[in-house]
C-alpha cells in the first residue's frame, strides 16, 4: 500500500476510475500515514469520521456514474482556508477551536470536484513567516531533515506533500508562502495569478497579495487540480471575471523555442553557490530541450522586500483588527472595561510575529507617514509590475532561484526577523506584480536539502508556465524523489 | 430661547447621515429592515467572521448618483472605498468602510428659505459608507450588549461648506435636505429610527471677521428641534466662554436634550488616527456616463421644478405651489386629483391644503394612509363644480367619505343631498318663507340688511340646506325688489 501513497493525483484518479481502489481505502491509507508521522506536526486538525464520510460520498457518486479525475482523491487544506467540518485557526491561539459556519470557495470547489479532505494543515500564524516557526501550535519538521524548517508560511502543506501523507494540499502565497516551502521540501508549489482563485474564506493576511495555490508532486498534478480552483466568484470583489480553464492544455507542448528570461539580479551576492549550481543546471536542461535562455533585467526587483514589508503589514494591521474577542475567538478571562478587554484579548491571543507586523503596519499608515511609506510603496509596486510587463515582451517565462539558500535549521533566523524577511527576496516581486509563479524541485544543495527552481509567467498564463514545468519534469526525476522513511 | 448676539457671527456646517433605502446592506445581502430581534440580521459578513469579503451593493451607488444629480453635483467617474481603522465593540471588522480622499459625489447645492430670504448652501461632498452596530450598556448588569443588525447599513454622508449663519438656517437646510432625500426616494427620512441624523460643526467669530473661529462638532442630532436647540446652546456657550476671557477648544460634543446642554465627548488631542487607506478588498468604484444617464432618465421631477411648473401651468400662487410640493406624496396626490379634474387647480389645491391636510393632522397619519384616494376627492369636487353640492354639503360628503362610506356620488344618493338648483322649486320655497315672515320682509324694506340674511337662512332651512345658496340669494333679492 505504501506504493499507492507515492502515487500522483493523476494516477490515483485513474486507479479510482478503474475501481482498483476506493476513496474510502485511500482515505484510510492516508489517515494512517498522517497518524504514523505525527512527529512532523504537519496537521492541526484530523477528524477521521468527517474524512471517511466524504470518502463514502465520493464512492457513492462514482457508483452512480459520476466521473471526474479528482473524484475520491484525498487532499488537505492549509489552515488559512475556513472549513465547516474542521477547526479553522490560522495557526493562532486567537482562533483556537474556531468552527466556521461556511466553507471557503476553494474548499467548496474541491469538494464539488469530489476530493476528500484529510484535515487542516499547520502554517505560520496568519500565514506570517517563512519557516513555520511562528505557529502557535509548534513548528513543522522538514521530512528531508527533521532539523530543518519546512519553509513557510505553508510549512504544513509542504511537509505533508513531501512526506506523502497527503497527495496534494492547498496553500496560500502572499510573498512566497507557497514557493519557498515547496523549494525547501523538494515538491512542486504553484501560485496562480492574483484574483483567479477566490479569496472568499481565506483568513486574510494581506488582501492585495493573498493568493490560493497548491502543493503537489508535479506540475501535471498542479494543472489538474488548479483547473477546478479558478473562475469568477461573485463573493470576492477582486475575483477576475474570466471563465475557469483547462490548465493542463499546454502540458504536452515542447519547450523548443520557448524564450526563458533569466533575471541577472536574481544571481547576485546573496545567492549561495549550492542553490546557484542547481538552478543553472536546470537552465541547462531547458537549453538541452531547445528552449532559448535569455538574460533579462529586473532592476527594481530588489526593492520588492522593502515595498512588501510596508504593504503587507499595513493591510495585515487592518485585517487582523477583527480579532478583538468580542464576537468569537480568544477573550481574556480577566479584564477591565471594553477597551481593556479588547487590548488583553489581542495581547494574549496574537503571537509575536503578527504583533510585530501590526505595529509596522499601524506605523506606516499613521497620519504624517502614510505618504512617505504606504503611498510610496504602492508607487514602487507599480514600477515592479511594469518591469515584469516589459520583461514579458522579451520572454515567455522567467526562471531563477526561489530562495537564496536551502532550508535552514530551527532557530537559525528566528531571532533576526530581517534575515527571515530576506528569505522572500526572489518570491516577493512576483507577488507584488500578482503574476503566476511556481517552484519545482531541481536538485539538492548543502546537507542534501532540496533546491527549487522558480518559474514565472505573465497574467493568466498559468497553462504555459505549468507546461514548461511539466516538460522539465519529463526530462528529470527530482520531483519523484521522496525523503527516506516516507 | 435663543439669545441675541449682535457682535458675533455664527458659522455652521452640517454633516448629515442619510440611511439609503436599499433592501440589503451595503456590503452584504443581509436585510436592512428596522426593529428585528438583535443580531438576527447580521450575516457572516456583518459579523466580520474570518474569511469574509465585502461586495458592493449597486443599489446604494445608484442612490448616491440620484442624490448627486438632484443637487447638481459632480458624480465622480472613479471613487475609492477606504478603511477607517479604530477599535470599538460594535464595529465588527475593527474598521469602517467609507470613502476618504475620493468620494462618489463632489459639490452641489441646496436652496433654503428662511422667512422671505432665499439662500444657497454649498455642499462639499457626499460619500458612501457603512453604519456600525449598536452597543447597549443598560440591561446587562455590568456587561454590554452588542446588536449588529445595523452594522453594514448603507449611509450617504452629506457634508456642507460652513455656509449657515444661524440655527434657523441650519434647520432650514436640514429640512430641505430631509425633504429632498425622501422626494428622490433614497432615504425614508425616519428620524426616530435614525435614518436621518445630523452632526453640526459650530463656531463663532466677531462680526466682520473673515477668519473662522475654533469649531466644535455636536454629534448625532436626530430631530430638527434638537438640532436647533443644540446649536443655540452651543453658540451661547462659545460666546460666553470667549467673552469671559476663555478660548474654545476643538472637540466633539454630545447634546443632551433632557438637560438642554452639550457636553464634551473627546477633544482634538485624543482624536484617533484612523489610518485611512484604500480598501484592498474592493476595487475602485467606476461610474460610467451611461450609468449616470440611466439614473437621470429615471429621476422624478425635482421639487423646485415642479413648484415652478405648478405656478406656470396651473396659475397657483407661490405659497400654494410651495405647500403642495413640500413632499413628493403631496405633490403626486395633487397632480392625481388635478388629472381627474382638469382645469380646477385652485379648487383641488384648496381642498388638499385645507380639508385633507386638516384630517391628516387630526388623525396623525400620512397621505399614503389616507382613507380616500386622489381620484375619490376629484369625484367629490366634480360635484361641487357642476353645482350638485354646495361647499357646505361637500364638506359633509367629504366627512362621510373619510369615514369610509363610499364614493361621493354614492353618499349623495344615499343621503339625498342633491342641491336644489331648479329656480321654480326655489321660488316656491321663497314664496312660502316670505309669506310666513312678514316682519322680516318689513324690516328689510326699512333698510335692515340683517333681515335679508335671516330670510336666506329661513329659505336654506326650509330646503334642508339643499337649495343652491347663490340662486337663493339672487331670487330673494329679485323678489324683494
mmCIF file of C-alpha atoms in Angstrom, chain A residues 62-408:
data_model
loop_
_atom_site.group_PDB
_atom_site.id
_atom_site.type_symbol
_atom_site.label_atom_id
_atom_site.label_comp_id
_atom_site.label_asym_id
_atom_site.label_seq_id
_atom_site.Cartn_x
_atom_site.Cartn_y
_atom_site.Cartn_z
ATOM 1 C CA UNK A 62 -18.804 7.208 -8.585
ATOM 2 C CA UNK A 63 -21.147 4.244 -8.187
ATOM 3 C CA UNK A 64 -23.932 6.465 -9.503
ATOM 4 C CA UNK A 65 -21.948 7.020 -12.649
ATOM 5 C CA UNK A 66 -20.176 10.261 -11.868
ATOM 6 C CA UNK A 67 -16.675 10.507 -13.265
ATOM 7 C CA UNK A 68 -14.066 13.168 -12.744
ATOM 8 C CA UNK A 69 -10.313 13.000 -12.401
ATOM 9 C CA UNK A 70 -10.420 14.219 -8.789
ATOM 10 C CA UNK A 71 -13.429 12.267 -7.526
ATOM 11 C CA UNK A 72 -12.313 10.405 -4.391
ATOM 12 C CA UNK A 73 -8.729 11.699 -4.372
ATOM 13 C CA UNK A 74 -7.626 12.766 -0.877
ATOM 14 C CA UNK A 75 -6.214 16.204 -0.156
ATOM 15 C CA UNK A 76 -5.687 18.544 2.782
ATOM 16 C CA UNK A 77 -6.237 22.268 3.374
ATOM 17 C CA UNK A 78 -3.890 24.818 4.817
ATOM 18 C CA UNK A 79 -5.468 26.146 7.996
ATOM 19 C CA UNK A 80 -5.954 29.528 6.354
ATOM 20 C CA UNK A 81 -8.996 28.243 4.455
ATOM 21 C CA UNK A 82 -12.100 28.132 6.621
ATOM 22 C CA UNK A 83 -13.958 24.838 6.774
ATOM 23 C CA UNK A 84 -17.232 23.840 8.378
ATOM 24 C CA UNK A 85 -16.092 20.379 9.384
ATOM 25 C CA UNK A 86 -12.630 21.103 10.768
ATOM 26 C CA UNK A 87 -11.483 23.883 13.073
ATOM 27 C CA UNK A 88 -10.105 26.963 11.322
ATOM 28 C CA UNK A 89 -7.389 28.598 13.394
ATOM 29 C CA UNK A 90 -4.829 30.202 11.043
ATOM 30 C CA UNK A 91 -2.402 28.520 13.478
ATOM 31 C CA UNK A 92 -3.256 31.187 16.030
ATOM 32 C CA UNK A 93 -4.253 30.846 19.633
ATOM 33 C CA UNK A 94 -6.687 33.645 18.809
ATOM 34 C CA UNK A 95 -8.845 31.189 16.836
ATOM 35 C CA UNK A 96 -8.222 28.019 18.824
ATOM 36 C CA UNK A 97 -11.115 25.639 18.153
ATOM 37 C CA UNK A 98 -12.936 28.139 15.922
ATOM 38 C CA UNK A 99 -15.563 26.456 13.731
ATOM 39 C CA UNK A 100 -16.572 28.392 10.633
ATOM 40 C CA UNK A 101 -20.240 28.327 9.629
ATOM 41 C CA UNK A 102 -19.219 28.223 5.955
ATOM 42 C CA UNK A 103 -16.589 26.719 3.667
ATOM 43 C CA UNK A 104 -14.090 28.777 1.697
ATOM 44 C CA UNK A 105 -14.845 28.904 -2.034
ATOM 45 C CA UNK A 106 -11.700 26.865 -2.786
ATOM 46 C CA UNK A 107 -12.804 24.271 -0.213
ATOM 47 C CA UNK A 108 -16.223 24.132 -1.818
ATOM 48 C CA UNK A 109 -14.783 23.862 -5.342
ATOM 49 C CA UNK A 110 -12.565 20.903 -4.500
ATOM 50 C CA UNK A 111 -15.377 19.261 -2.572
ATOM 51 C CA UNK A 112 -17.629 19.671 -5.607
ATOM 52 C CA UNK A 113 -14.924 18.029 -7.701
ATOM 53 C CA UNK A 114 -15.175 15.102 -5.257
ATOM 54 C CA UNK A 115 -11.889 15.490 -3.401
ATOM 55 C CA UNK A 116 -11.786 14.092 0.105
ATOM 56 C CA UNK A 117 -10.399 16.320 2.838
ATOM 57 C CA UNK A 118 -7.927 14.719 5.247
ATOM 58 C CA UNK A 119 -7.824 17.656 7.641
ATOM 59 C CA UNK A 120 -6.199 21.010 8.264
ATOM 60 C CA UNK A 121 -2.524 21.796 7.877
ATOM 61 C CA UNK A 122 -0.232 23.736 10.154
ATOM 62 C CA UNK A 123 1.274 27.023 8.953
ATOM 63 C CA UNK A 124 2.811 30.206 10.286
ATOM 64 C CA UNK A 125 0.332 32.171 12.373
ATOM 65 C CA UNK A 126 -1.984 34.060 9.987
ATOM 66 C CA UNK A 127 0.416 32.982 7.200
ATOM 67 C CA UNK A 128 3.124 35.297 8.514
ATOM 68 C CA UNK A 129 6.508 33.682 8.327
ATOM 69 C CA UNK A 130 8.999 31.806 6.206
ATOM 70 C CA UNK A 131 9.813 28.828 8.421
ATOM 71 C CA UNK A 132 6.580 27.707 10.071
ATOM 72 C CA UNK A 133 8.235 28.541 13.380
ATOM 73 C CA UNK A 134 5.540 31.139 14.020
ATOM 74 C CA UNK A 135 2.712 28.657 14.512
ATOM 75 C CA UNK A 136 1.025 28.825 17.898
ATOM 76 C CA UNK A 137 0.823 25.030 17.669
ATOM 77 C CA UNK A 138 4.529 24.360 17.230
ATOM 78 C CA UNK A 139 6.837 24.105 14.234
ATOM 79 C CA UNK A 140 6.526 21.605 11.378
ATOM 80 C CA UNK A 141 9.523 19.413 10.625
ATOM 81 C CA UNK A 142 11.068 19.097 7.189
ATOM 82 C CA UNK A 143 10.706 15.443 6.109
ATOM 83 C CA UNK A 144 14.104 15.629 4.346
ATOM 84 C CA UNK A 145 15.864 16.664 7.524
ATOM 85 C CA UNK A 146 13.994 16.963 10.752
ATOM 86 C CA UNK A 147 16.490 19.553 11.915
ATOM 87 C CA UNK A 148 15.469 21.882 9.103
ATOM 88 C CA UNK A 149 12.443 24.057 8.672
ATOM 89 C CA UNK A 150 9.886 23.064 6.025
ATOM 90 C CA UNK A 151 9.595 26.693 4.910
ATOM 91 C CA UNK A 152 6.636 28.942 5.493
ATOM 92 C CA UNK A 153 4.129 30.016 5.777
ATOM 93 C CA UNK A 154 2.652 26.896 4.118
ATOM 94 C CA UNK A 155 5.001 24.558 6.017
ATOM 95 C CA UNK A 156 2.352 22.006 6.935
ATOM 96 C CA UNK A 157 1.271 21.808 3.296
ATOM 97 C CA UNK A 158 4.817 21.371 2.009
ATOM 98 C CA UNK A 159 5.830 18.806 4.622
ATOM 99 C CA UNK A 160 2.623 16.778 4.154
ATOM 100 C CA UNK A 161 3.057 16.523 0.385
ATOM 101 C CA UNK A 162 6.809 15.897 0.613
ATOM 102 C CA UNK A 163 6.213 13.138 3.183
ATOM 103 C CA UNK A 164 3.402 11.728 1.034
ATOM 104 C CA UNK A 165 0.954 11.886 3.895
ATOM 105 C CA UNK A 166 -1.295 13.880 1.556
ATOM 106 C CA UNK A 167 -1.097 13.610 -2.237
ATOM 107 C CA UNK A 168 -1.928 17.279 -2.669
ATOM 108 C CA UNK A 169 -2.535 20.216 -0.366
ATOM 109 C CA UNK A 170 -3.882 23.697 -0.732
ATOM 110 C CA UNK A 171 -1.616 26.538 0.337
ATOM 111 C CA UNK A 172 -1.563 30.317 0.192
ATOM 112 C CA UNK A 173 1.107 32.668 -1.052
ATOM 113 C CA UNK A 174 1.361 36.313 -0.016
ATOM 114 C CA UNK A 175 5.084 36.918 -0.532
ATOM 115 C CA UNK A 176 6.402 33.432 -1.216
ATOM 116 C CA UNK A 177 4.491 31.248 1.214
ATOM 117 C CA UNK A 178 3.908 28.522 -1.392
ATOM 118 C CA UNK A 179 7.106 28.684 -3.407
ATOM 119 C CA UNK A 180 9.640 28.876 -0.571
ATOM 120 C CA UNK A 181 8.299 25.883 1.394
ATOM 121 C CA UNK A 182 7.918 23.929 -1.866
ATOM 122 C CA UNK A 183 11.582 24.612 -2.632
ATOM 123 C CA UNK A 184 12.644 23.668 0.911
ATOM 124 C CA UNK A 185 10.825 20.326 0.729
ATOM 125 C CA UNK A 186 11.509 19.328 -2.882
ATOM 126 C CA UNK A 187 7.946 19.495 -4.189
ATOM 127 C CA UNK A 188 6.002 21.486 -6.760
ATOM 128 C CA UNK A 189 4.345 24.634 -5.387
ATOM 129 C CA UNK A 190 2.098 26.735 -7.614
ATOM 130 C CA UNK A 191 0.750 30.242 -7.091
ATOM 131 C CA UNK A 192 -1.680 31.287 -9.838
ATOM 132 C CA UNK A 193 -2.472 34.853 -10.933
ATOM 133 C CA UNK A 194 -3.772 37.055 -8.103
ATOM 134 C CA UNK A 195 -7.543 37.266 -8.413
ATOM 135 C CA UNK A 196 -8.043 33.952 -10.217
ATOM 136 C CA UNK A 197 -8.716 31.693 -7.259
ATOM 137 C CA UNK A 198 -11.312 33.173 -4.905
ATOM 138 C CA UNK A 199 -10.230 34.657 -1.577
ATOM 139 C CA UNK A 200 -13.661 34.076 -0.030
ATOM 140 C CA UNK A 201 -13.000 32.015 3.079
ATOM 141 C CA UNK A 202 -9.258 32.614 3.182
ATOM 142 C CA UNK A 203 -8.367 34.196 6.506
ATOM 143 C CA UNK A 204 -6.901 37.454 5.263
ATOM 144 C CA UNK A 205 -3.309 38.461 5.857
ATOM 145 C CA UNK A 206 -2.601 41.000 3.086
ATOM 146 C CA UNK A 207 -5.639 41.227 0.850
ATOM 147 C CA UNK A 208 -3.945 42.685 -2.220
ATOM 148 C CA UNK A 209 -1.398 39.851 -2.256
ATOM 149 C CA UNK A 210 -3.057 36.749 -0.760
ATOM 150 C CA UNK A 211 -3.384 34.054 -3.408
ATOM 151 C CA UNK A 212 -4.575 30.484 -3.038
ATOM 152 C CA UNK A 213 -2.490 27.774 -4.665
ATOM 153 C CA UNK A 214 -1.286 24.227 -4.412
ATOM 154 C CA UNK A 215 1.443 21.912 -3.187
ATOM 155 C CA UNK A 216 1.730 18.843 -5.441
ATOM 156 C CA UNK A 217 4.159 16.134 -6.527
ATOM 157 C CA UNK A 218 4.303 17.529 -10.024
ATOM 158 C CA UNK A 219 3.266 20.242 -12.446
ATOM 159 C CA UNK A 220 0.862 17.768 -14.027
ATOM 160 C CA UNK A 221 -0.982 17.351 -10.706
ATOM 161 C CA UNK A 222 -0.957 21.108 -10.178
ATOM 162 C CA UNK A 223 -2.554 21.647 -13.595
ATOM 163 C CA UNK A 224 -5.172 19.015 -12.884
ATOM 164 C CA UNK A 225 -6.287 20.379 -9.508
ATOM 165 C CA UNK A 226 -5.842 24.058 -10.352
ATOM 166 C CA UNK A 227 -8.339 23.697 -13.188
ATOM 167 C CA UNK A 228 -11.020 23.176 -10.518
ATOM 168 C CA UNK A 229 -9.923 26.166 -8.419
ATOM 169 C CA UNK A 230 -10.025 29.073 -10.841
ATOM 170 C CA UNK A 231 -13.026 31.005 -12.073
ATOM 171 C CA UNK A 232 -15.052 34.030 -11.113
ATOM 172 C CA UNK A 233 -16.517 34.208 -7.617
ATOM 173 C CA UNK A 234 -19.189 36.892 -7.083
ATOM 174 C CA UNK A 235 -18.402 36.808 -3.357
ATOM 175 C CA UNK A 236 -14.892 38.175 -3.971
ATOM 176 C CA UNK A 237 -14.823 41.676 -5.494
ATOM 177 C CA UNK A 238 -11.200 41.233 -6.567
ATOM 178 C CA UNK A 239 -12.002 37.987 -8.355
ATOM 179 C CA UNK A 240 -11.201 38.190 -12.063
ATOM 180 C CA UNK A 241 -14.254 37.767 -14.258
ATOM 181 C CA UNK A 242 -12.832 35.077 -16.530
ATOM 182 C CA UNK A 243 -14.094 31.559 -17.007
ATOM 183 C CA UNK A 244 -12.171 28.671 -15.498
ATOM 184 C CA UNK A 245 -9.882 26.945 -17.953
ATOM 185 C CA UNK A 246 -8.030 23.723 -18.513
ATOM 186 C CA UNK A 247 -4.640 24.482 -17.011
ATOM 187 C CA UNK A 248 -3.333 21.183 -18.408
ATOM 188 C CA UNK A 249 -3.803 22.190 -22.028
ATOM 189 C CA UNK A 250 -0.136 23.058 -22.632
ATOM 190 C CA UNK A 251 1.441 20.176 -20.693
ATOM 191 C CA UNK A 252 2.403 18.251 -23.810
ATOM 192 C CA UNK A 253 3.766 21.287 -25.617
ATOM 193 C CA UNK A 254 7.549 21.004 -26.174
ATOM 194 C CA UNK A 255 9.655 23.873 -24.882
ATOM 195 C CA UNK A 256 11.612 24.124 -28.117
ATOM 196 C CA UNK A 257 11.798 27.803 -28.950
ATOM 197 C CA UNK A 258 10.349 28.837 -25.594
ATOM 198 C CA UNK A 259 12.028 32.073 -24.527
ATOM 199 C CA UNK A 260 13.110 31.766 -20.903
ATOM 200 C CA UNK A 261 14.195 35.038 -19.304
ATOM 201 C CA UNK A 262 16.732 34.804 -16.501
ATOM 202 C CA UNK A 263 16.901 37.971 -14.371
ATOM 203 C CA UNK A 264 20.534 38.756 -13.671
ATOM 204 C CA UNK A 265 19.524 40.427 -10.394
ATOM 205 C CA UNK A 266 18.446 37.012 -9.079
ATOM 206 C CA UNK A 267 22.038 35.762 -9.187
ATOM 207 C CA UNK A 268 23.641 38.443 -7.041
ATOM 208 C CA UNK A 269 25.764 38.327 -3.928
ATOM 209 C CA UNK A 270 23.137 36.835 -1.622
ATOM 210 C CA UNK A 271 22.703 33.627 -3.604
ATOM 211 C CA UNK A 272 24.519 30.662 -2.111
ATOM 212 C CA UNK A 273 26.631 28.575 -4.521
ATOM 213 C CA UNK A 274 24.830 25.263 -3.994
ATOM 214 C CA UNK A 275 21.500 26.805 -4.964
ATOM 215 C CA UNK A 276 23.011 28.660 -7.894
ATOM 216 C CA UNK A 277 24.605 25.474 -9.192
ATOM 217 C CA UNK A 278 21.344 23.511 -9.115
ATOM 218 C CA UNK A 279 19.426 26.350 -10.737
ATOM 219 C CA UNK A 280 21.998 26.796 -13.507
ATOM 220 C CA UNK A 281 21.946 23.061 -14.131
ATOM 221 C CA UNK A 282 18.184 23.266 -14.508
ATOM 222 C CA UNK A 283 18.575 26.063 -17.043
ATOM 223 C CA UNK A 284 20.971 23.786 -18.937
ATOM 224 C CA UNK A 285 18.272 21.127 -19.036
ATOM 225 C CA UNK A 286 15.928 23.654 -20.649
ATOM 226 C CA UNK A 287 18.665 24.670 -23.090
ATOM 227 C CA UNK A 288 19.096 20.997 -23.943
ATOM 228 C CA UNK A 289 15.355 20.770 -24.616
ATOM 229 C CA UNK A 290 15.627 23.554 -27.158
ATOM 230 C CA UNK A 291 14.497 26.498 -25.043
ATOM 231 C CA UNK A 292 16.146 29.841 -25.594
ATOM 232 C CA UNK A 293 17.726 31.147 -22.383
ATOM 233 C CA UNK A 294 17.984 34.949 -22.322
ATOM 234 C CA UNK A 295 19.388 37.169 -19.668
ATOM 235 C CA UNK A 296 16.904 39.843 -18.635
ATOM 236 C CA UNK A 297 16.973 42.630 -16.078
ATOM 237 C CA UNK A 298 14.509 43.448 -13.308
ATOM 238 C CA UNK A 299 16.334 46.429 -11.784
ATOM 239 C CA UNK A 300 13.624 47.284 -9.254
ATOM 240 C CA UNK A 301 13.034 43.732 -8.081
ATOM 241 C CA UNK A 302 15.433 44.281 -5.199
ATOM 242 C CA UNK A 303 13.068 46.950 -3.877
ATOM 243 C CA UNK A 304 10.496 44.210 -3.510
ATOM 244 C CA UNK A 305 11.386 43.422 0.094
ATOM 245 C CA UNK A 306 11.036 46.960 1.482
ATOM 246 C CA UNK A 307 7.882 47.502 -0.564
ATOM 247 C CA UNK A 308 6.411 44.211 0.583
ATOM 248 C CA UNK A 309 7.215 44.876 4.223
ATOM 249 C CA UNK A 310 5.268 48.124 4.034
ATOM 250 C CA UNK A 311 2.258 46.965 2.029
ATOM 251 C CA UNK A 312 1.722 43.572 3.668
ATOM 252 C CA UNK A 313 1.956 44.765 7.296
ATOM 253 C CA UNK A 314 -0.266 47.769 6.501
ATOM 254 C CA UNK A 315 -3.023 45.526 5.208
ATOM 255 C CA UNK A 316 -2.450 42.971 7.949
ATOM 256 C CA UNK A 317 -2.715 45.588 10.699
ATOM 257 C CA UNK A 318 -6.217 46.353 9.478
ATOM 258 C CA UNK A 319 -7.242 42.801 8.553
ATOM 259 C CA UNK A 320 -6.375 41.478 11.993
ATOM 260 C CA UNK A 321 -8.366 44.183 13.795
ATOM 261 C CA UNK A 322 -11.464 41.984 13.729
ATOM 262 C CA UNK A 323 -9.825 39.662 16.238
ATOM 263 C CA UNK A 324 -10.972 41.592 19.267
ATOM 264 C CA UNK A 325 -12.504 38.898 21.455
ATOM 265 C CA UNK A 326 -15.967 40.452 21.116
ATOM 266 C CA UNK A 327 -17.792 38.054 18.804
ATOM 267 C CA UNK A 328 -15.590 34.952 18.551
ATOM 268 C CA UNK A 329 -12.062 33.807 19.203
ATOM 269 C CA UNK A 330 -9.952 34.276 22.281
ATOM 270 C CA UNK A 331 -11.289 36.573 25.001
ATOM 271 C CA UNK A 332 -9.133 37.440 28.009
ATOM 272 C CA UNK A 333 -10.543 35.921 31.175
ATOM 273 C CA UNK A 334 -9.642 38.920 33.290
ATOM 274 C CA UNK A 335 -10.224 42.380 32.010
ATOM 275 C CA UNK A 336 -11.490 45.824 32.941
ATOM 276 C CA UNK A 337 -13.702 47.842 30.604
ATOM 277 C CA UNK A 338 -14.461 47.067 26.975
ATOM 278 C CA UNK A 339 -11.323 48.736 25.638
ATOM 279 C CA UNK A 340 -9.260 46.776 28.138
ATOM 280 C CA UNK A 341 -10.992 43.557 27.123
ATOM 281 C CA UNK A 342 -10.024 44.122 23.506
ATOM 282 C CA UNK A 343 -6.435 45.001 24.416
ATOM 283 C CA UNK A 344 -5.916 41.999 26.666
ATOM 284 C CA UNK A 345 -7.621 39.567 24.321
ATOM 285 C CA UNK A 346 -5.356 40.638 21.487
ATOM 286 C CA UNK A 347 -2.254 40.705 23.677
ATOM 287 C CA UNK A 348 -2.934 37.135 24.770
ATOM 288 C CA UNK A 349 -4.345 35.729 21.553
ATOM 289 C CA UNK A 350 -1.883 37.011 18.962
ATOM 290 C CA UNK A 351 1.684 35.755 18.654
ATOM 291 C CA UNK A 352 4.849 37.851 18.347
ATOM 292 C CA UNK A 353 5.087 37.919 14.532
ATOM 293 C CA UNK A 354 1.511 39.146 13.901
ATOM 294 C CA UNK A 355 2.060 41.733 16.632
ATOM 295 C CA UNK A 356 5.297 42.885 15.022
ATOM 296 C CA UNK A 357 3.589 43.285 11.651
ATOM 297 C CA UNK A 358 0.559 45.019 13.140
ATOM 298 C CA UNK A 359 2.925 47.546 14.716
ATOM 299 C CA UNK A 360 4.812 48.090 11.472
ATOM 300 C CA UNK A 361 1.535 48.378 9.576
ATOM 301 C CA UNK A 362 -0.051 50.801 12.023
ATOM 302 C CA UNK A 363 3.093 52.905 11.845
ATOM 303 C CA UNK A 364 3.297 53.133 8.054
ATOM 304 C CA UNK A 365 -0.395 54.049 7.828
ATOM 305 C CA UNK A 366 -0.318 56.633 10.574
ATOM 306 C CA UNK A 367 -1.015 60.283 9.963
ATOM 307 C CA UNK A 368 2.028 62.026 8.525
ATOM 308 C CA UNK A 369 3.757 58.797 7.487
ATOM 309 C CA UNK A 370 1.236 57.441 5.011
ATOM 310 C CA UNK A 371 2.627 59.327 2.018
ATOM 311 C CA UNK A 372 6.228 58.508 2.809
ATOM 312 C CA UNK A 373 5.642 54.808 3.340
ATOM 313 C CA UNK A 374 2.401 53.325 2.117
ATOM 314 C CA UNK A 375 1.837 55.577 -0.869
ATOM 315 C CA UNK A 376 5.479 55.414 -1.915
ATOM 316 C CA UNK A 377 5.487 51.636 -1.562
ATOM 317 C CA UNK A 378 2.416 51.377 -3.788
ATOM 318 C CA UNK A 379 4.152 53.534 -6.398
ATOM 319 C CA UNK A 380 7.237 51.325 -6.393
ATOM 320 C CA UNK A 381 4.993 48.286 -6.516
ATOM 321 C CA UNK A 382 3.582 49.641 -9.749
ATOM 322 C CA UNK A 383 7.133 50.083 -11.121
ATOM 323 C CA UNK A 384 7.905 46.465 -10.328
ATOM 324 C CA UNK A 385 4.730 45.262 -12.030
ATOM 325 C CA UNK A 386 5.508 47.391 -15.092
ATOM 326 C CA UNK A 387 9.005 45.977 -15.174
ATOM 327 C CA UNK A 388 7.597 42.461 -15.460
ATOM 328 C CA UNK A 389 5.394 43.593 -18.326
ATOM 329 C CA UNK A 390 8.430 44.865 -20.182
ATOM 330 C CA UNK A 391 10.266 41.618 -19.433
ATOM 331 C CA UNK A 392 7.440 39.557 -20.873
ATOM 332 C CA UNK A 393 7.841 41.296 -24.215
ATOM 333 C CA UNK A 394 11.281 39.661 -24.373
ATOM 334 C CA UNK A 395 10.479 36.265 -22.926
ATOM 335 C CA UNK A 396 7.635 33.804 -22.366
ATOM 336 C CA UNK A 397 8.532 32.670 -18.878
ATOM 337 C CA UNK A 398 11.051 33.841 -16.311
ATOM 338 C CA UNK A 399 13.263 31.378 -14.446
ATOM 339 C CA UNK A 400 15.557 31.715 -11.456
ATOM 340 C CA UNK A 401 16.104 30.615 -7.885
ATOM 341 C CA UNK A 402 13.255 30.552 -5.359
ATOM 342 C CA UNK A 403 15.421 31.116 -2.302
ATOM 343 C CA UNK A 404 18.959 32.226 -1.562
ATOM 344 C CA UNK A 405 19.736 29.058 0.404
ATOM 345 C CA UNK A 406 18.378 25.615 1.039
ATOM 346 C CA UNK A 407 16.203 25.077 4.116
ATOM 347 C CA UNK A 408 17.793 26.496 7.243
#
